[in-house]
Coordinates of C-alpha atoms in Angstrom, one line a residue:
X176 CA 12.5 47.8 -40.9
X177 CA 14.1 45.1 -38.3
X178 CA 16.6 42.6 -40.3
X179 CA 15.4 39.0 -39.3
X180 CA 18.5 37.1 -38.2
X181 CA 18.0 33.2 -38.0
X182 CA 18.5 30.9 -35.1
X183 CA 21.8 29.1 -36.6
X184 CA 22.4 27.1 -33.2
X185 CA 22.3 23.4 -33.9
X186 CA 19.4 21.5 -32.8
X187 CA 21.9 19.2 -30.4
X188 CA 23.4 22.4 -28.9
X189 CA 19.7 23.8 -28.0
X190 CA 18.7 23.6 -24.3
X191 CA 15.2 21.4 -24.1
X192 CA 12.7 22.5 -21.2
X193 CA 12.5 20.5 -19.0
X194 CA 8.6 18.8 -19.1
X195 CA 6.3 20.5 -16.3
X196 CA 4.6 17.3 -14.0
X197 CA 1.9 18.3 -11.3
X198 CA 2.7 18.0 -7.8
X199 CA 0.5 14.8 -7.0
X200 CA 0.5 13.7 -3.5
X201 CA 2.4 10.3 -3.3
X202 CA 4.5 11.2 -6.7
X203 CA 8.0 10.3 -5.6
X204 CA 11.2 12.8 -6.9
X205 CA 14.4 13.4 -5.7
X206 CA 15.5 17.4 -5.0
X207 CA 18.5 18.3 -7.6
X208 CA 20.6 20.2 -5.5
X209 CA 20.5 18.4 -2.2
X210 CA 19.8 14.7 -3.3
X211 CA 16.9 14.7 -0.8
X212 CA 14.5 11.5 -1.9
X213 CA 10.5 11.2 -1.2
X214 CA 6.9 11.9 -1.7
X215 CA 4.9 14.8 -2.2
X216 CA 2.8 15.7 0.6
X217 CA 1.3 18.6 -0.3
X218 CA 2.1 22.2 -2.2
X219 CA 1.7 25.7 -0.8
X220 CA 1.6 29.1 -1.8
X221 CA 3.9 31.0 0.1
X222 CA 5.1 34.9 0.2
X223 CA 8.2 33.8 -1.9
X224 CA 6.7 31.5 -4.4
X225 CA 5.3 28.0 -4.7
X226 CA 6.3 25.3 -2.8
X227 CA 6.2 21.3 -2.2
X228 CA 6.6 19.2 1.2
X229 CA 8.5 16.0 0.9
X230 CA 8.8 13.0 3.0
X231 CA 11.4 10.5 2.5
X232 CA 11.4 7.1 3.8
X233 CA 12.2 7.8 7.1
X234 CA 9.4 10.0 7.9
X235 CA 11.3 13.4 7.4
X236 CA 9.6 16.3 5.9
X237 CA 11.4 19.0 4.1
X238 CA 10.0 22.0 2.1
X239 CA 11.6 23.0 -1.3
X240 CA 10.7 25.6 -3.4
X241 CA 9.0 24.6 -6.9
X242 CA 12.0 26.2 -9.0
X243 CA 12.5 25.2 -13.1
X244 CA 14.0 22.0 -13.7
X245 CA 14.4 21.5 -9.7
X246 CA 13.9 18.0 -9.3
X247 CA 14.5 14.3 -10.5
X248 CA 11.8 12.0 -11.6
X249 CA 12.9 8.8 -12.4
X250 CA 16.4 10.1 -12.9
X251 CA 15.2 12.7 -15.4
X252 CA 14.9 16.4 -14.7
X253 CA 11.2 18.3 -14.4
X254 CA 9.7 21.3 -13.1
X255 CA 7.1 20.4 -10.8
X256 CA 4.0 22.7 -11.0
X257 CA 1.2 22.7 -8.7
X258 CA -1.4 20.4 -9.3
X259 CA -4.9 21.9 -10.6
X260 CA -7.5 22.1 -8.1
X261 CA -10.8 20.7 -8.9
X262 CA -14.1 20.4 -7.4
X263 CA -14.8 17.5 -4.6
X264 CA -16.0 14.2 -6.6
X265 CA -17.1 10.5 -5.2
X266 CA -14.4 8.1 -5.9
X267 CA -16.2 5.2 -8.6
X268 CA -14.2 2.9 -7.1
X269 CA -13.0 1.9 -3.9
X270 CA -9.2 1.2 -3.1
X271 CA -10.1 -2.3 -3.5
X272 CA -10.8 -1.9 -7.0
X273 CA -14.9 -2.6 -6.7
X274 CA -17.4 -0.4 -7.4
X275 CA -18.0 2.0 -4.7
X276 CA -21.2 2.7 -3.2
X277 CA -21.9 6.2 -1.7
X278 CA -24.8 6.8 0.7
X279 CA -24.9 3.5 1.8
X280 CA -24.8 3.0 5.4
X281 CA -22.5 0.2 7.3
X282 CA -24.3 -3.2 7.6
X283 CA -25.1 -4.7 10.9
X284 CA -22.1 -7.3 11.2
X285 CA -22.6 -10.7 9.8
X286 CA -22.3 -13.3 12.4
X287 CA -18.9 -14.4 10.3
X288 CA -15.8 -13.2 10.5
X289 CA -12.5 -12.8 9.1
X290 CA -9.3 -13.6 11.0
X291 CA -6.0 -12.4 10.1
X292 CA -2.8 -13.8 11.6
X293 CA -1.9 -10.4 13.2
X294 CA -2.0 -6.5 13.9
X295 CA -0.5 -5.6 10.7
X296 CA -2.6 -8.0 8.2
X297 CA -5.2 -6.6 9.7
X298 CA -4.4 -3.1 9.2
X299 CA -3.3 -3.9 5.5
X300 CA -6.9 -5.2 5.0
X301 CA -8.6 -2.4 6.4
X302 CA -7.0 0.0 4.5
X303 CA -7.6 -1.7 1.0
X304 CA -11.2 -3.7 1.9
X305 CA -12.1 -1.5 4.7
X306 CA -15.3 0.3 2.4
X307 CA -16.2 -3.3 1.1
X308 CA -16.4 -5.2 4.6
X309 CA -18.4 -2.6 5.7
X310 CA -20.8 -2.3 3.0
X311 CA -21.1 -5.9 3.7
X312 CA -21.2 -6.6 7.0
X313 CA -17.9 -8.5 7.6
X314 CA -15.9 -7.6 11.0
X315 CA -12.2 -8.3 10.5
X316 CA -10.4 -9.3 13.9
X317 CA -6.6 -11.1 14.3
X318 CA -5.1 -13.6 16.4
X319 CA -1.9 -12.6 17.3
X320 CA -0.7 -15.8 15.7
X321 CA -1.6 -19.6 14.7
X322 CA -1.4 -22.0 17.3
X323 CA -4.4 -21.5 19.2
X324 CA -6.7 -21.4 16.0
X325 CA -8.0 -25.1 16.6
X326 CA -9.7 -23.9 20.0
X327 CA -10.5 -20.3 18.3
X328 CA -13.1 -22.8 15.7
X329 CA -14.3 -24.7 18.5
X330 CA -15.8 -21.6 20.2
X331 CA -16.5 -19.8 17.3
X332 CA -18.9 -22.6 16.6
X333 CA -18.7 -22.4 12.6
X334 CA -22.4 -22.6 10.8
X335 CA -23.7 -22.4 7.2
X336 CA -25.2 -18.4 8.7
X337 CA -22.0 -17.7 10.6
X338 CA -19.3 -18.8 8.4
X339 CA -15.4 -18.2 9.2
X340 CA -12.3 -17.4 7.2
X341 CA -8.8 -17.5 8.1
X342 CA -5.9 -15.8 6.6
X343 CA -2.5 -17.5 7.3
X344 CA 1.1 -16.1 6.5
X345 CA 3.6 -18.1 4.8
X346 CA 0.8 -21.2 4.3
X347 CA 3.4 -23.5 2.1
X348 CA 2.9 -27.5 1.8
X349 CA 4.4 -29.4 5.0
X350 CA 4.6 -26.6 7.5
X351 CA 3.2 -26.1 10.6
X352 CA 0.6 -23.4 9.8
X353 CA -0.6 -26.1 6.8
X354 CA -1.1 -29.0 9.3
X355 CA -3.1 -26.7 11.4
X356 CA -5.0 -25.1 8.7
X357 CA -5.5 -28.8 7.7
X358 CA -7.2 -29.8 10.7
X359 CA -9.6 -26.9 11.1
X360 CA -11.1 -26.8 7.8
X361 CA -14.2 -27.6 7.2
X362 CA -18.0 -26.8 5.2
X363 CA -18.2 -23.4 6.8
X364 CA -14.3 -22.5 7.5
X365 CA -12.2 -21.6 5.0
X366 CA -8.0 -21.1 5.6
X367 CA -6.3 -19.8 2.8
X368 CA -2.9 -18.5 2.8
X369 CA -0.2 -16.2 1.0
X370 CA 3.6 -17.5 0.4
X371 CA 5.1 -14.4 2.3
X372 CA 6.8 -14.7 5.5
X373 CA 5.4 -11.8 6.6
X374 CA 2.3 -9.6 5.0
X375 CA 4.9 -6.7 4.8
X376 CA 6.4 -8.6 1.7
X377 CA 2.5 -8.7 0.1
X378 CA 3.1 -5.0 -0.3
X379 CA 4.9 -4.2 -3.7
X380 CA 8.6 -3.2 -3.7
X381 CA 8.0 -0.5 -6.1
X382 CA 5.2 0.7 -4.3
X383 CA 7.7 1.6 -1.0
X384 CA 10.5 2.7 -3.3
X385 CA 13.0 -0.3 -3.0
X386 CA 14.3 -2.1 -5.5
X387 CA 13.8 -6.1 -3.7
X388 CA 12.5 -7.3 -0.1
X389 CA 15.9 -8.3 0.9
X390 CA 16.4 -11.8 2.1
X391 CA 17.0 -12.1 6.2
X392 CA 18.9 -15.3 7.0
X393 CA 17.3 -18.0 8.8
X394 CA 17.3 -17.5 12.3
X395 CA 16.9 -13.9 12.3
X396 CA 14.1 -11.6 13.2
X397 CA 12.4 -11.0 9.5
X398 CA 10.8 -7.6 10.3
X399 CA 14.7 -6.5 12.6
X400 CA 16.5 -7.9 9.8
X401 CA 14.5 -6.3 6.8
X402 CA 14.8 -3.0 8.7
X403 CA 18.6 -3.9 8.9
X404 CA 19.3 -4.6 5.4
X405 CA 17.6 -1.6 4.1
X406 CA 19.1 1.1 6.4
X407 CA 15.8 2.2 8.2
X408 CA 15.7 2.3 11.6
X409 CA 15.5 -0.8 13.7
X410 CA 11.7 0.2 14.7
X411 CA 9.4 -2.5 13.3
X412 CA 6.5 -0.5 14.0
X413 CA 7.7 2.7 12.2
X414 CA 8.7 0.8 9.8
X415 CA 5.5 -0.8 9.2
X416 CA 3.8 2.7 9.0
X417 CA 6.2 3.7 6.6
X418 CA 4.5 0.5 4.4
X419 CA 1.5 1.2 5.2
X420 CA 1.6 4.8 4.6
X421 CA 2.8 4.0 0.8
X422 CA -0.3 1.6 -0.3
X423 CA -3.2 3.8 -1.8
X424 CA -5.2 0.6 -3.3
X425 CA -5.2 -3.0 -4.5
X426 CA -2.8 -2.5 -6.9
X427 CA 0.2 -1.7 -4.5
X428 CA -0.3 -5.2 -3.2
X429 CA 0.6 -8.4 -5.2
X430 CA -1.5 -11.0 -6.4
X431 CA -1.2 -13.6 -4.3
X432 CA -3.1 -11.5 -1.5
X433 CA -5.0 -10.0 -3.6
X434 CA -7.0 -13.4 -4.2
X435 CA -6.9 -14.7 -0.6
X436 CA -8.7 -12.3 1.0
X437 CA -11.3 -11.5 -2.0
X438 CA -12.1 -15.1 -2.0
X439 CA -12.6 -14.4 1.9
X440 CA -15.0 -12.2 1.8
X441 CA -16.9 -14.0 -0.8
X442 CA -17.1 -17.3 1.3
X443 CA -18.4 -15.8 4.2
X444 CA -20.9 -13.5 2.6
X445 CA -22.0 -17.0 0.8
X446 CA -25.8 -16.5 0.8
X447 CA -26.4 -12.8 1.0
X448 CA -25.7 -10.3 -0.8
X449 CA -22.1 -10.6 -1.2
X450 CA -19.8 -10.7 -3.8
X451 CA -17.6 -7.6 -4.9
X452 CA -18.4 -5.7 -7.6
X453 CA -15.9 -5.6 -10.1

């Protein structure tokens, strides 16, 4: 007969597992023996093992293997594991956070619009609102800036069918953009505003993996400086997609935009069969 011989080790000398987390695309970890930082892209079976793709801020892919207690998450160590595969499902919700609607097809466009101050807004809102302004109806265009939205109104002819909203950056009492927003709105137009200089700061920090949206001093190119302070390169437009690329739904964005354009959409889908449904 085999002797049993207890386990005498003491419970604060034992080595703990460390937990197993699925691979999810977008979960953000840092690689224990080389420090390299970003987000899951995908995972692969490969002749030696497992594997995950990573992308860190910069747009750099590297491919690690998926080894015990391999990477950080949230300073803590974890084996990542492939994610479970399962079968293809319609989202109940769209990134916006209504109730999505499959089957239906795009409406015709409303004869209102939406403008947004520029290329980015734009973008931003088509990537969280895009299923929902199609569903109903609403094209989504931008200006390229403020100045010439008196003369934009006056051809756009505003009506109670044909209703216009504006979204304005950095709308704050006693500015320029306010005085101008002032003078255009009316029954069927409707300017609202966020208190960011720039949409990029709508987008949570935690949601593009910094701590703050650094503060650029006056004077200085916001989107240049931003790029600056953080150490990214000084490419606006990458650095924009690198944004972008991290916001999945409405709640990567904060509040303040959240309400602006939702109360948008619902002013000029005023007498239809608008309305999100939440």
């Amino acid at each position: 007969m085999r002797s049993y011989s207890p386990d005498l080790t003491p419970p604060w000398k034992k080595s703990t597992p460390a937990p197993e987390v699925p691979a999810e695309p977008d979960l953000v970890v840092e690689e224990v023996s080389t420090g390299f930082c970003g987000a899951v892209i995908r995972c692969e079976k490969t002749a030696e093992g497992p594997t995950v793709t990573l992308e860190d801020r910069f747009g750099k892919h590297r491919v690690f293997p998926l080894l015990p207690a391999g990477f950080l998450l949230e300073g803590r160590p974890v084996t990542l594991i492939r994610p479970a595969t399962a079968g293809p499902s319609r989202p109940s919700r769209t990134a916006s956070g209504s109730v999505a609607v499959p089957g239906v097809r795009a409406r015709v466009a409303r004869a209102g619009r939406i403008y947004v101050e520029g290329r980015h807004d734009a973008e931003l809102v088509e990537k969280v609102w895009g299923d929902d302004l199609r569903v109903e109806g609403v094209v989504v265009e931008y200006l390229g800036g403020i100045d010439d939205l008196p003369a934009i109104v006056s051809e756009f002819a505003p009506a109670p069918d044909a209703r216009l909203g504006v979204l304005v950056d950095h709308l704050v009492p006693g500015s320029k953009e306010s005085r101008i927003a002032s003078a255009v709105t009316g029954a069927d137009v409707l300017v609202v505003g966020h208190p960011y200089i720039d949409v990029w700061q709508a987008v949570k920090p935690s949601s593009v993996g910094i701590a703050a949206w650094p503060a650029v001093p006056r004077g200085e190119d916001w989107k240049t400086g931003v790029c600056r302070a953080l150490g990214w390169p000084e490419n606006t437009g990458a650095a924009w997609q690198h944004i972008l690329s991290r916001v999945r739904s409405y709640r990567d964005l904060e509040p303040a935009l959240l309400g602006r354009v939702e109360e948008l959409i619902d002013f000029v889908t005023v007498g239809g069969a608008g309305g999100l449904t939440r």
